[in-house]
Coordinates of C-alpha atoms in Angstrom, one line a residue:
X1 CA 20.2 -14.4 9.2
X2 CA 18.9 -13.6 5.5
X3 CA 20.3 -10.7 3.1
X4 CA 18.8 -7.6 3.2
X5 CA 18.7 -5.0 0.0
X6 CA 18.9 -1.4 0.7
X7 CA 18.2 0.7 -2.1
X8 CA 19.8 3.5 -1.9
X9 CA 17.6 5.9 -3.8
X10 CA 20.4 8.9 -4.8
X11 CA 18.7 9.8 -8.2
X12 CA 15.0 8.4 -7.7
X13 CA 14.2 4.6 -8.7
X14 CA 13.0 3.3 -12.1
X15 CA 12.4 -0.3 -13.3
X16 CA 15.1 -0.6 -15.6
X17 CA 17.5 0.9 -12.6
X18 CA 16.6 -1.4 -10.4
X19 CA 17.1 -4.6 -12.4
X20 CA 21.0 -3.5 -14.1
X21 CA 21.8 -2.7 -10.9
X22 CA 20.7 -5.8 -9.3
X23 CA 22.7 -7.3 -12.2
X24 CA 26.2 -5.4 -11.1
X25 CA 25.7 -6.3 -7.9
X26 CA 25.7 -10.4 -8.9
X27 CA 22.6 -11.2 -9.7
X28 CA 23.0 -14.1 -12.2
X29 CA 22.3 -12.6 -15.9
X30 CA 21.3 -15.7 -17.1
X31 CA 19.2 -17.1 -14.6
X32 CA 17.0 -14.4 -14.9
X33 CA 16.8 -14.1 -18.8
X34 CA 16.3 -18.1 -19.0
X35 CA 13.1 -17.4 -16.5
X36 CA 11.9 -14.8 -18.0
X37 CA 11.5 -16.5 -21.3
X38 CA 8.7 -18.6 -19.5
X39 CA 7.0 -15.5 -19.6
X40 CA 4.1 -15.5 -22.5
X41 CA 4.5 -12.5 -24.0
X42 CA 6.9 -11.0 -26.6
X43 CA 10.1 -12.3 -27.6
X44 CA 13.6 -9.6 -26.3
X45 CA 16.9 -9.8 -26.0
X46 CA 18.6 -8.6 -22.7
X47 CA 22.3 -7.2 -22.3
X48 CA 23.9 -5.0 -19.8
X49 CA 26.7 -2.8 -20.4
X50 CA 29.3 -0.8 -18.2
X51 CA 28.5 3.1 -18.3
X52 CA 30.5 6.0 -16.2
X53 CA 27.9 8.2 -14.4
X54 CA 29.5 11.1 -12.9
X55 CA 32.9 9.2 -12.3
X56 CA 30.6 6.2 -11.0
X57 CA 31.0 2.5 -12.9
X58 CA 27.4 1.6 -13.1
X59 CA 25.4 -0.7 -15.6
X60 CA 22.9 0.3 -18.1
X61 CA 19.8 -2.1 -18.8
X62 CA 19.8 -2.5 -22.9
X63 CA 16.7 -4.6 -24.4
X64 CA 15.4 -5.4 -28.1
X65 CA 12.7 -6.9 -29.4
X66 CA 10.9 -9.3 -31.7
X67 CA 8.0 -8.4 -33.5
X68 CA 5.1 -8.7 -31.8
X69 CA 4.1 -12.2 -30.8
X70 CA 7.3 -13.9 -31.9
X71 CA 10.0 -13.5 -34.5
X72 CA 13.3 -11.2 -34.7
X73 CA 13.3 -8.6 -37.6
X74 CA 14.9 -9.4 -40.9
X75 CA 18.2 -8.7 -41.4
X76 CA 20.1 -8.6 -44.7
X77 CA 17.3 -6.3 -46.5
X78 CA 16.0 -2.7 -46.5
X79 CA 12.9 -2.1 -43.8
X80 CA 11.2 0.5 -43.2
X81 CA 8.8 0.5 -40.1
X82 CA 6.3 3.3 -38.5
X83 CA 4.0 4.2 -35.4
X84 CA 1.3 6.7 -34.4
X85 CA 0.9 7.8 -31.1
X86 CA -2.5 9.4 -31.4
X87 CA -4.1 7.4 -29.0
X88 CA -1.3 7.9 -26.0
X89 CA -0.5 11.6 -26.7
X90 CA -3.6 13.2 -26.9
X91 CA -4.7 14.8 -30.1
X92 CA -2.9 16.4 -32.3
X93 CA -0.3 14.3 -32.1
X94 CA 1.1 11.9 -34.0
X95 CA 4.6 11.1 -35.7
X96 CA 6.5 8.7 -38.1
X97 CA 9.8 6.9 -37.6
X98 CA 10.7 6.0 -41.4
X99 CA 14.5 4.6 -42.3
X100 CA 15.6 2.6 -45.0
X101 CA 18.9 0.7 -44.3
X102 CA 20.9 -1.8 -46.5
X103 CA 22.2 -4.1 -44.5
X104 CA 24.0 -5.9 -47.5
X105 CA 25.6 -9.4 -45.8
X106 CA 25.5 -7.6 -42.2
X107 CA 24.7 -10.1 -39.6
X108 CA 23.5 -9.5 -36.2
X109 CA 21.1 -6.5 -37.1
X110 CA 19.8 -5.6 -33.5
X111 CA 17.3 -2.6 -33.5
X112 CA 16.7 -1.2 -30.2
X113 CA 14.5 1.5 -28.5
X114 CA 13.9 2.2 -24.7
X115 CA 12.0 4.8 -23.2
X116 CA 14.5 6.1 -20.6
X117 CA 14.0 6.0 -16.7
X118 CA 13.8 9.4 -16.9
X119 CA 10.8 9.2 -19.3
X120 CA 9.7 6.0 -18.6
X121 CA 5.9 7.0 -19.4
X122 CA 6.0 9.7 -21.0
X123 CA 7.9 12.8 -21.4
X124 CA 9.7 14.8 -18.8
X125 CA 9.5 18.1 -20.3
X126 CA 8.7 20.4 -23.1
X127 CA 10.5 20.6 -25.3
X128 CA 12.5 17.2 -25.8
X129 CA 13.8 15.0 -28.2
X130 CA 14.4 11.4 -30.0
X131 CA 17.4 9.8 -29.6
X132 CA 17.7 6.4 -31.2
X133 CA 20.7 3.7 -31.8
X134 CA 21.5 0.6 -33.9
X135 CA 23.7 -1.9 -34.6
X136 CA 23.9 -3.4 -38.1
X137 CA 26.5 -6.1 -38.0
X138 CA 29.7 -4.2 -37.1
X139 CA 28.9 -0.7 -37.6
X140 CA 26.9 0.8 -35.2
X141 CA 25.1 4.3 -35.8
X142 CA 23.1 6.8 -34.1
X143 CA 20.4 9.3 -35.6
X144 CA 18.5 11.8 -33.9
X145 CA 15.3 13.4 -34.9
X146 CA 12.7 15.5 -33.5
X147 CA 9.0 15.9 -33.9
X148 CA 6.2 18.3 -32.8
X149 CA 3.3 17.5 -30.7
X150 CA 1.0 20.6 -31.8
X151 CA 3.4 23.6 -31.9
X152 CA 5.4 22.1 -29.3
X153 CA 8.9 20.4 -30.1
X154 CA 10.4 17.9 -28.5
X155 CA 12.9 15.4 -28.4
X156 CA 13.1 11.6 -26.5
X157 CA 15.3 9.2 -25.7
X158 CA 14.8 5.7 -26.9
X159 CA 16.7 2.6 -26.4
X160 CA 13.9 -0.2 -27.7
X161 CA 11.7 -0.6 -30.5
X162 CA 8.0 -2.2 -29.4
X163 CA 4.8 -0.9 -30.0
X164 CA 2.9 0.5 -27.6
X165 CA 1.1 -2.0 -26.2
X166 CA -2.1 -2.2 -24.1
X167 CA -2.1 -4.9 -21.2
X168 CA -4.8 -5.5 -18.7
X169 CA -3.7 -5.7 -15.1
X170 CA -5.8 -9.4 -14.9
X171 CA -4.0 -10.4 -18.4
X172 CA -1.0 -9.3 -16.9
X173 CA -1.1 -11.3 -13.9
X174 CA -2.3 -14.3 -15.7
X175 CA 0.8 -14.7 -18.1
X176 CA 2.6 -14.7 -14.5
X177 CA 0.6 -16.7 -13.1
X178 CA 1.0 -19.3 -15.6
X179 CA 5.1 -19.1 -16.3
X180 CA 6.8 -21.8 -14.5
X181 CA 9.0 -19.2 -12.0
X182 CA 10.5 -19.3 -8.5
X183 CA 7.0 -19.1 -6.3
X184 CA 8.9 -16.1 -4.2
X185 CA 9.6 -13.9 -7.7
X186 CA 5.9 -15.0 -9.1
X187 CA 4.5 -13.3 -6.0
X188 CA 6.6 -10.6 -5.6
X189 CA 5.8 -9.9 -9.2
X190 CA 2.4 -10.1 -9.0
X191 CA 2.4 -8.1 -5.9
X192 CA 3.9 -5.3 -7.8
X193 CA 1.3 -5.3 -10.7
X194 CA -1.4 -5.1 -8.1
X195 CA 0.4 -2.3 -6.6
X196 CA 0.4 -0.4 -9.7
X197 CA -3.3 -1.5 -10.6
X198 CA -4.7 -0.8 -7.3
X199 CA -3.2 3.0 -7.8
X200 CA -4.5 3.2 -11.4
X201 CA -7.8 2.2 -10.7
X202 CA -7.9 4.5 -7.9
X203 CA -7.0 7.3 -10.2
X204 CA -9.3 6.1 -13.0
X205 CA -12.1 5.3 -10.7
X206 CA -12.6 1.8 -11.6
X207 CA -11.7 -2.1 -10.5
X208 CA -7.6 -3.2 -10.8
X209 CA -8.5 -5.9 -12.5
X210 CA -10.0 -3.7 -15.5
X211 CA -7.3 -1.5 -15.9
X212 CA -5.5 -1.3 -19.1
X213 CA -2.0 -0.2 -18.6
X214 CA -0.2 2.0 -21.3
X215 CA 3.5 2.8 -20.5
X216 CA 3.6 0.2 -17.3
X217 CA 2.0 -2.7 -20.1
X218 CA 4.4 -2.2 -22.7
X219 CA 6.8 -4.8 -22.6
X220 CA 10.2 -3.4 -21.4
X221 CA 8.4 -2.4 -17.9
X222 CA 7.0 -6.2 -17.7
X223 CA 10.8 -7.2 -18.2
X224 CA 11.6 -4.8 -15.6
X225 CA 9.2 -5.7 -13.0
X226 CA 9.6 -9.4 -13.3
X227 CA 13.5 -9.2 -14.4
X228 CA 13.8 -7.3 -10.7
X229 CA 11.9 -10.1 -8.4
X230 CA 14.4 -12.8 -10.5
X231 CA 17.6 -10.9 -9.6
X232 CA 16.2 -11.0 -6.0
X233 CA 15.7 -14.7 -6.3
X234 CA 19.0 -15.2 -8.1
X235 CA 20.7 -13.3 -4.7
X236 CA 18.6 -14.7 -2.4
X237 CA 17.2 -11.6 -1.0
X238 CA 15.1 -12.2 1.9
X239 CA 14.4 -8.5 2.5
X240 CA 13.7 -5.2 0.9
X241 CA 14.0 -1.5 2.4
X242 CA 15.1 1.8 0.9
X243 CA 16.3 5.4 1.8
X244 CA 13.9 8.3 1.2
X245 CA 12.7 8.7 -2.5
X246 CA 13.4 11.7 -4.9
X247 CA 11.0 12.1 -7.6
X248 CA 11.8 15.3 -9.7
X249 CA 10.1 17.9 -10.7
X250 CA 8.4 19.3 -14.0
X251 CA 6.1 17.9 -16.1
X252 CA 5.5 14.5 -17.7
X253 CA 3.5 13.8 -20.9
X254 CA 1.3 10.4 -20.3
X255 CA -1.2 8.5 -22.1
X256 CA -4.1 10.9 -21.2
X257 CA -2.0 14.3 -21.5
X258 CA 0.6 16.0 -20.0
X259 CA 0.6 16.1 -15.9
X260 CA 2.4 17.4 -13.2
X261 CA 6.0 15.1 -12.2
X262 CA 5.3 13.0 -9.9
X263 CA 2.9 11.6 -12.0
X264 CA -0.4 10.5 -10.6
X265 CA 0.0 7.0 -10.6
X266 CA 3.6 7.6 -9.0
X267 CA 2.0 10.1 -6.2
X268 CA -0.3 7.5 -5.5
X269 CA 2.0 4.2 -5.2
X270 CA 4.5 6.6 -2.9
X271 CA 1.5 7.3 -0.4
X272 CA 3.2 6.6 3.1
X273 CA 6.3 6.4 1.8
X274 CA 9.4 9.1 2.8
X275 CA 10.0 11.7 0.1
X276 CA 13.7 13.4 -0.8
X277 CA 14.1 16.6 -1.7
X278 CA 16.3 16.9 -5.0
X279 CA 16.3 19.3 -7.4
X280 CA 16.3 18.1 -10.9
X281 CA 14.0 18.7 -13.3
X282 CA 12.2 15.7 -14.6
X283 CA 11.2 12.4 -13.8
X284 CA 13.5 10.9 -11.4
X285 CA 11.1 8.2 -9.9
X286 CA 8.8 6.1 -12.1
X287 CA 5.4 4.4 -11.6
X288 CA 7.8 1.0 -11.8
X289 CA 10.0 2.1 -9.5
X290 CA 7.3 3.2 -7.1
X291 CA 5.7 0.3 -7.6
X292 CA 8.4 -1.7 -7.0
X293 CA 9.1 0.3 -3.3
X294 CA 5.3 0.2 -2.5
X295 CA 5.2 -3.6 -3.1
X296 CA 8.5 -4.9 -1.5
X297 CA 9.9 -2.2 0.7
X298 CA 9.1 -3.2 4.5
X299 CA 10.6 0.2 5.4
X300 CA 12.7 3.3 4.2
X301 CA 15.6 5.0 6.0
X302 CA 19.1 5.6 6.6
X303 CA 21.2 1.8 5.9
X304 CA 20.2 -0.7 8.1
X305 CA 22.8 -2.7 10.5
X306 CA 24.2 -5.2 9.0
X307 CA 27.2 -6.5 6.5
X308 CA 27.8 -5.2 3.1
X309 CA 28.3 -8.5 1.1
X310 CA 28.0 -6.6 -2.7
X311 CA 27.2 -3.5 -4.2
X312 CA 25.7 -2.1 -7.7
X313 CA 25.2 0.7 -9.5
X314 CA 22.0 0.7 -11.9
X315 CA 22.0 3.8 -14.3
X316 CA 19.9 6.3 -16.0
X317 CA 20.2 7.1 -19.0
X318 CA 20.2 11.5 -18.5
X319 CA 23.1 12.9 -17.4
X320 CA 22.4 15.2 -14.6
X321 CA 24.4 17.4 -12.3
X322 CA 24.6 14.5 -9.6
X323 CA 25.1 11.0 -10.3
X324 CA 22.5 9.5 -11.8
X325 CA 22.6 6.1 -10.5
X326 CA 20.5 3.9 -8.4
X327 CA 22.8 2.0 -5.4
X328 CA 21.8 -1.3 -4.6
X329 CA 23.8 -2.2 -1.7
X330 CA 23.0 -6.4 -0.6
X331 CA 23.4 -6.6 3.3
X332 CA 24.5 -10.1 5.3
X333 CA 22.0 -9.6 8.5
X334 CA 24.2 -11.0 11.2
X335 CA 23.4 -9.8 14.6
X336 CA 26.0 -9.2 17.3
X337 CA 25.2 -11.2 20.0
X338 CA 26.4 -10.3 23.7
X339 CA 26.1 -12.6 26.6
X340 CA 23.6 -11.9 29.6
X341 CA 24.0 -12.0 33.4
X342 CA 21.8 -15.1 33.2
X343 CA 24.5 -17.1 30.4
X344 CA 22.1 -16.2 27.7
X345 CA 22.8 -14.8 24.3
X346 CA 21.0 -11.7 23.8
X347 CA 21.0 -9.8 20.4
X348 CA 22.1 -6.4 20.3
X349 CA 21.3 -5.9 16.7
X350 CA 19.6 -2.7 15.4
X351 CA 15.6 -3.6 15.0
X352 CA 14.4 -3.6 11.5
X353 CA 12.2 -0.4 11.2
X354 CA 9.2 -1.2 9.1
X355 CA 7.1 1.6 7.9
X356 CA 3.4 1.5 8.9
X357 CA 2.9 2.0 5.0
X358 CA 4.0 -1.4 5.0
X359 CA 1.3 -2.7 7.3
X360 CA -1.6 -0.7 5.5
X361 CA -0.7 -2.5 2.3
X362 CA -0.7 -5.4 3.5
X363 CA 3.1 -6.2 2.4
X364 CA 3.6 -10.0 4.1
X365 CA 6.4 -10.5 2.8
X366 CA 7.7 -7.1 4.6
X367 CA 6.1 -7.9 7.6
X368 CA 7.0 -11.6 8.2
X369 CA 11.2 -10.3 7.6
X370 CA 10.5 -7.8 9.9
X371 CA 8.9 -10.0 12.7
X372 CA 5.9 -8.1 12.1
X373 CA 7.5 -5.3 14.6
X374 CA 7.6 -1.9 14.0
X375 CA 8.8 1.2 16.8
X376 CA 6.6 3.7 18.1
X377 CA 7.3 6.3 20.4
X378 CA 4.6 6.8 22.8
X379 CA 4.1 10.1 24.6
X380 CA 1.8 11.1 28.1
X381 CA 1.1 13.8 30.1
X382 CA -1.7 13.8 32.6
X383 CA -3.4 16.5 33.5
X384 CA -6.5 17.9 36.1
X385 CA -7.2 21.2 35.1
X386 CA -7.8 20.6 31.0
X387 CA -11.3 21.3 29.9
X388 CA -12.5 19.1 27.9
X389 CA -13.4 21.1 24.9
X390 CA -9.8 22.0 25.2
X391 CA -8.7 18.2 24.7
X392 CA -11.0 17.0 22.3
X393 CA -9.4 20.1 19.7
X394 CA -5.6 18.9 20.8
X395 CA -7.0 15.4 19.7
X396 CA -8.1 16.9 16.6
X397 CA -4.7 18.5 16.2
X398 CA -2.6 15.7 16.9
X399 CA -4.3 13.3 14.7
X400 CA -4.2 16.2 11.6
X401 CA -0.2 16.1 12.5
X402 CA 0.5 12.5 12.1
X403 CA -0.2 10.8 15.1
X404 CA -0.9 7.1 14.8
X405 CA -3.1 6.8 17.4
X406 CA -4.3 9.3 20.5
X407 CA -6.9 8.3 23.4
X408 CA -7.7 9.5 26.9
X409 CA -7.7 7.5 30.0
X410 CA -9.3 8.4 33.5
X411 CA -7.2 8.9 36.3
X412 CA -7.4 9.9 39.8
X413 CA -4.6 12.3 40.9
X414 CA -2.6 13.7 43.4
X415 CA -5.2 15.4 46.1
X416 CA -8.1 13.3 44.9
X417 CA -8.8 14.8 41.8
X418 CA -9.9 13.2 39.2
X419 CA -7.8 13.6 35.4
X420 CA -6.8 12.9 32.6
X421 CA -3.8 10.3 31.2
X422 CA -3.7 12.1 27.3
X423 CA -1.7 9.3 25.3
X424 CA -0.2 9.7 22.0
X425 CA 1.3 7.0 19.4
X426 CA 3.8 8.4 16.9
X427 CA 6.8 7.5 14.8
X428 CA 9.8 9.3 15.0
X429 CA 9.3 11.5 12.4
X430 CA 6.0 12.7 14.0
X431 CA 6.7 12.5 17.5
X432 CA 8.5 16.2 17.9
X433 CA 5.9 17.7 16.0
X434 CA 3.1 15.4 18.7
X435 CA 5.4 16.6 21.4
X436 CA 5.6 19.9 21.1
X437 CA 1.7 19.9 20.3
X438 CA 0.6 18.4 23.7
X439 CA 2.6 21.5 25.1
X440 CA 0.8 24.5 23.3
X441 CA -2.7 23.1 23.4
X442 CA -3.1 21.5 26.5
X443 CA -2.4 22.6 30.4
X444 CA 0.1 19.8 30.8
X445 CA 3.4 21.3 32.2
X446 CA 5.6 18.3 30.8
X447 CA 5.7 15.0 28.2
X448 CA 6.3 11.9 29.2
X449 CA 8.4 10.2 25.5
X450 CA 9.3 6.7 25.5
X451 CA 10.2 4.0 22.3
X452 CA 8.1 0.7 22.1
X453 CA 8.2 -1.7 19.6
X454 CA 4.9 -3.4 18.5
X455 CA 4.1 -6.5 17.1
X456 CA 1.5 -5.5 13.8
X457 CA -0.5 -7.7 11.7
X458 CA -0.3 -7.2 7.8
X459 CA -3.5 -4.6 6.8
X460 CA -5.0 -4.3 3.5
X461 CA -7.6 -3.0 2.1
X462 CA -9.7 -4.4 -0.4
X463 CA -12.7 -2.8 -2.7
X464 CA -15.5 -5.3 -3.2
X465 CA -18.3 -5.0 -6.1
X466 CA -21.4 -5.7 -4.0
X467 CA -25.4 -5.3 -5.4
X468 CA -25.0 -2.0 -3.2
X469 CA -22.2 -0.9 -4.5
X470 CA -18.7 -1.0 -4.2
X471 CA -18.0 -1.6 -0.4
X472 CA -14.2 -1.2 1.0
X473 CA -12.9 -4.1 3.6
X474 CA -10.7 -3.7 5.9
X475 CA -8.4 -6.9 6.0
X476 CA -5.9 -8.5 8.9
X477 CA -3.4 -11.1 7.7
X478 CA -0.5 -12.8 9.6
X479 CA 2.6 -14.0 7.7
X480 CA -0.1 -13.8 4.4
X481 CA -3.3 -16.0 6.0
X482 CA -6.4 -13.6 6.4
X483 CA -7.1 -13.7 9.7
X484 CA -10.1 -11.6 9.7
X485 CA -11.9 -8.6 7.8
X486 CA -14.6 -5.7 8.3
X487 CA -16.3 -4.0 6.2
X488 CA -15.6 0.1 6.4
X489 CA -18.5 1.7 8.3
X490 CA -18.7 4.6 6.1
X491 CA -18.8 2.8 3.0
X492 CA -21.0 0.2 4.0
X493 CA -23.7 2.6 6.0
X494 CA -23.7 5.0 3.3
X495 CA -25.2 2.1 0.9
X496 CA -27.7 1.1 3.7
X497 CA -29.0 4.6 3.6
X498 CA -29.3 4.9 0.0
X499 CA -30.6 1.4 -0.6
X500 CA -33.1 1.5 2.4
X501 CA -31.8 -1.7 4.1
X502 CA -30.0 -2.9 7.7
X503 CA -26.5 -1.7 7.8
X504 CA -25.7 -5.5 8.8
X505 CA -27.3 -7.0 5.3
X506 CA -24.7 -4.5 3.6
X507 CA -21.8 -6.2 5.7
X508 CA -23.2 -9.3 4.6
X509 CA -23.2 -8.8 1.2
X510 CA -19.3 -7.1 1.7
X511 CA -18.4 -10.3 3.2
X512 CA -19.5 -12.5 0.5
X513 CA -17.8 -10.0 -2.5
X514 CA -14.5 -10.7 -0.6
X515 CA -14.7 -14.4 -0.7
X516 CA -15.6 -14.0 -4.8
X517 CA -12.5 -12.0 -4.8
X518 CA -10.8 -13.6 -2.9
X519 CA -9.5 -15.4 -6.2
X520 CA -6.4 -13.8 -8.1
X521 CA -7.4 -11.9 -11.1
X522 CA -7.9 -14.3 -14.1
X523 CA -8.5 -13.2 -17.7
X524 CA -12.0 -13.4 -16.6
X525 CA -12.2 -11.6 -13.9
X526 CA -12.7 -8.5 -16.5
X527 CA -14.8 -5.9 -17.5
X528 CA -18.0 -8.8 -18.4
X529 CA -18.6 -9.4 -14.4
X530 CA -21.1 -7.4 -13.7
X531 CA -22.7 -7.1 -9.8
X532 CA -26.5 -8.2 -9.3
X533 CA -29.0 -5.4 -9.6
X534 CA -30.0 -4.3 -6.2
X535 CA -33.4 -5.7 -5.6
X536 CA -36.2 -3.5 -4.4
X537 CA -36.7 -3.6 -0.8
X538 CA -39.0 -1.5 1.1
X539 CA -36.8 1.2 3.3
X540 CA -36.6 0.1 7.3
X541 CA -38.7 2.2 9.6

């Protein structure tokens, strides 16, 4: 059997976490930093050092930078540099980082600035403050300074000096694309960009492809992202789950204002996904982070069976009344195998439980370790005396409570009489909630519960720019080939109704937008495509 990671999620999940810890745990530091430099973006420099977090060894990710498209910073001569955050922090806003230095014959100058996991896109709270850090030759430094955003002051954390720059998703995913990787951490990689788009465009209202990303473009989260699939590589990680997720609490400044913590993006990437009540205010869980769980995590719980092989500690940079650390435990899946009455082995090893989140995205990589199994518990009762009225609103109910699944079968009962077999599908979480439903609104005296596992194809869905409109498709892969699709109904007979034309021409025009984007995202595939005008058609009678 493979290796399994196991994220243990203590104090949320952020980019930067996820890769020093990775790192502790014996992921080879310069492996990744040799394949990252294929990468066609800026030039960085990488280190890891040892922090304590609450009496816990753990590793903190440092990185500098180049300026922009190549080139270190000079060294041996007074600089002075600035940036304006206008743009990013609505209005009113702006401020001015101004610090002349002589470095005399000082060698070594690294300047470095990093927007903590904490406030990875943005900031936590009001009010907060700017922390930054050099090195110039031998004698390191620190200064703090604040600034105001209106009449607000506030202070930041920063470990790495880029600008703020503005990626597409498609430009993005090209550089990947083109940087001679490992295939496995290329697609991982891209998988997690797509994640992040697909929940940005959601929130924007508009394609993936076209998004521009502001906090998850700039440079230290594409390090991050990519930097995490290469330590997976390095430890040959065949497997990804995770415990239940804290996010925080507060508020979070972003590029478009300030917003509630979890962030929207971060909201939307942990859809499906087990939440963990902590409380801590400020941003414990990140859009990288969540993108990172929503991409590669085939399912979240308490740790798996299995042996642990290594262990690492990725920090944050707050301190917090906890340790704020994120555990990255590597698991050696080696079933125990017990001998049947028949001479043959027989595994007793705990099944991998993969989270139907993991199906609905469509994560194949998730699916395929988990043998595309999931487990369900199923509950009946069967009943002769239940109105129907009566079990149509327990259907209602059971659905609204989580159910995966509930359906009706005819039966005929004891005395002749014909009733009704009321199924329900659940997971675990769910299932007392289901149980204890079928109880209070139907006429059943008693639940049948039992645990299946079921084998699942990969699902995803997929918008499609069609002359009708966009049109969502429903998709079924196995082990990542598309094995078939469907338009949705609602989608697709709302645009026959509007347009005047056969609900099938819709589905046919659905179809074809899939195969176009069926392609990855090129730097193309932007904001110049443009879907045929609808022609006029006479509406059906």
């Amino acid at each position: 059997m493979g290796k399994r990671l196991y994220f243990d999620c203590v104090s949320g999940i952020a980019g930067d976490m996820a890769l020093a810890g990775l790192i502790h745990a014996g992921a080879d530091t310069d492996y990744i930093v040799r394949h990252l430099r294929e990468l066609p973006f800026d030039d960085f420099t990488l280190d890891v050092r040892p922090v304590e977090r609450r009496g816990i060894a753990a590793r903190l990710l440092e990185l500098s930078f180049g300026e922009p498209g190549g080139g270190a910073q000079a060294i041996g001569r007074d600089h002075t540099h600035s940036h304006s955050h206008d743009a990013e922090h609505g209005k009113g806003h702006s401020h001015t980082h101004k610090h002349d230095h002589d470095h005399g014959e000082a060698q070594g100058h690294a300047h470095t600035h990093r927007h903590d996991h904490a406030l990875e896109h943005g900031l936590a709270d009001m009010p907060h403050a700017h922390d930054h850090s050099h090195e110039h030759g031998d004698t390191p430094h620190a200064h703090d300074h604040a600034h105001e955003h209106g009449d607000t002051p506030h202070a930041h954390d920063h470990a790495h000096d880029h600008p703020h720059v503005h990626r597409r998703a498609a430009d993005i995913i090209a550089g990947i694309e083109q940087a001679r990787l490992p295939e496995r951490a290329k697609r991982r990689s891209i998988a997690v960009f797509r994640a992040i788009a697909e929940a940005e465009g959601k929130i924007h209202g508009m394609p993936p492809e076209q998004v521009h990303f502001h906090e998850v473009g700039a440079m230290d989260s594409i390090i991050d992202i990519v930097g995490v699939c290469l330590a997976l590589e390095s430890l040959e990680i065949e497997a990804i789950s995770a415990s239940p997720v804290p996010t925080g609490s507060g508020r979070v400044r972003m590029a478009h204002g300030l917003y509630p913590i979890p962030a929207p993006a971060t909201a939307e990437l942990l859809t499906g996904i087990p939440l963990a009540p902590l409380d801590v205010r400020g941003e414990l869980t990140t859009p990288t982070g969540a993108g990172i769980l929503r991409a590669l995590a085939d399912g979240f719980g308490p740790l798996p069976a299995g042996v642990i092989a290594h262990i690492g500690y990725g920090a944050g940079r707050k301190d917090f009344d906890h340790p704020n650390v994120l555990r990255c435990i590597v698991l050696q899946e080696s079933p125990d195998r017990t001998a049947t009455p028949d001479g043959e082995a027989a595994s007793t090893a705990t099944p991998v439980m993969l989270s139907s989140s993991a199906a609905l995205r469509g994560d194949q990589a998730a699916l395929q370790a988990a043998g595309g199994r999931e487990r369900i518990v199923v509950l009946e009762a069967q009943m002769d005396d239940c109105p129907g009225e009566q079990l149509g609103y327990a259907m209602e109910r059971l659905l609204a409570a989580g159910a995966l699944d509930v359906y009706f079968t005819s039966i005929q009962m004891k005395k002749n009489r014909p009733g009704v077999l009321l199924t329900v599908l659940a997971q675990e979480q769910q299932a007392e909630r289901c149980e204890r439903l079928l109880l209070q609104e139907t006429t059943t005296l008693g639940v049948r519960r039992s645990e299946w596992t079921r084998r699942i194809l990969g699902r995803r869905m997929l918008t499609v720019q069609t002359r009708y409109g966009p049109i969502r498709l429903k998709q079924a892969l196995l082990e990542g080939e598309l094995l078939r699709q469907a338009p949705e109904f609602e989608d697709a007979a709302a645009a026959a109704r509007m347009h005047g034309v056969p609900l099938q021409r819709v589905y046919a025009e659905a179809l074809r937008g899939a195969e176009d984007d069926a392609l990855p995202w090129s730097q193309d595939a932007g904001a110049d495509r443009q879907p045929a005008a609808p022609p006029h058609e006479p509406p059906s009678r």
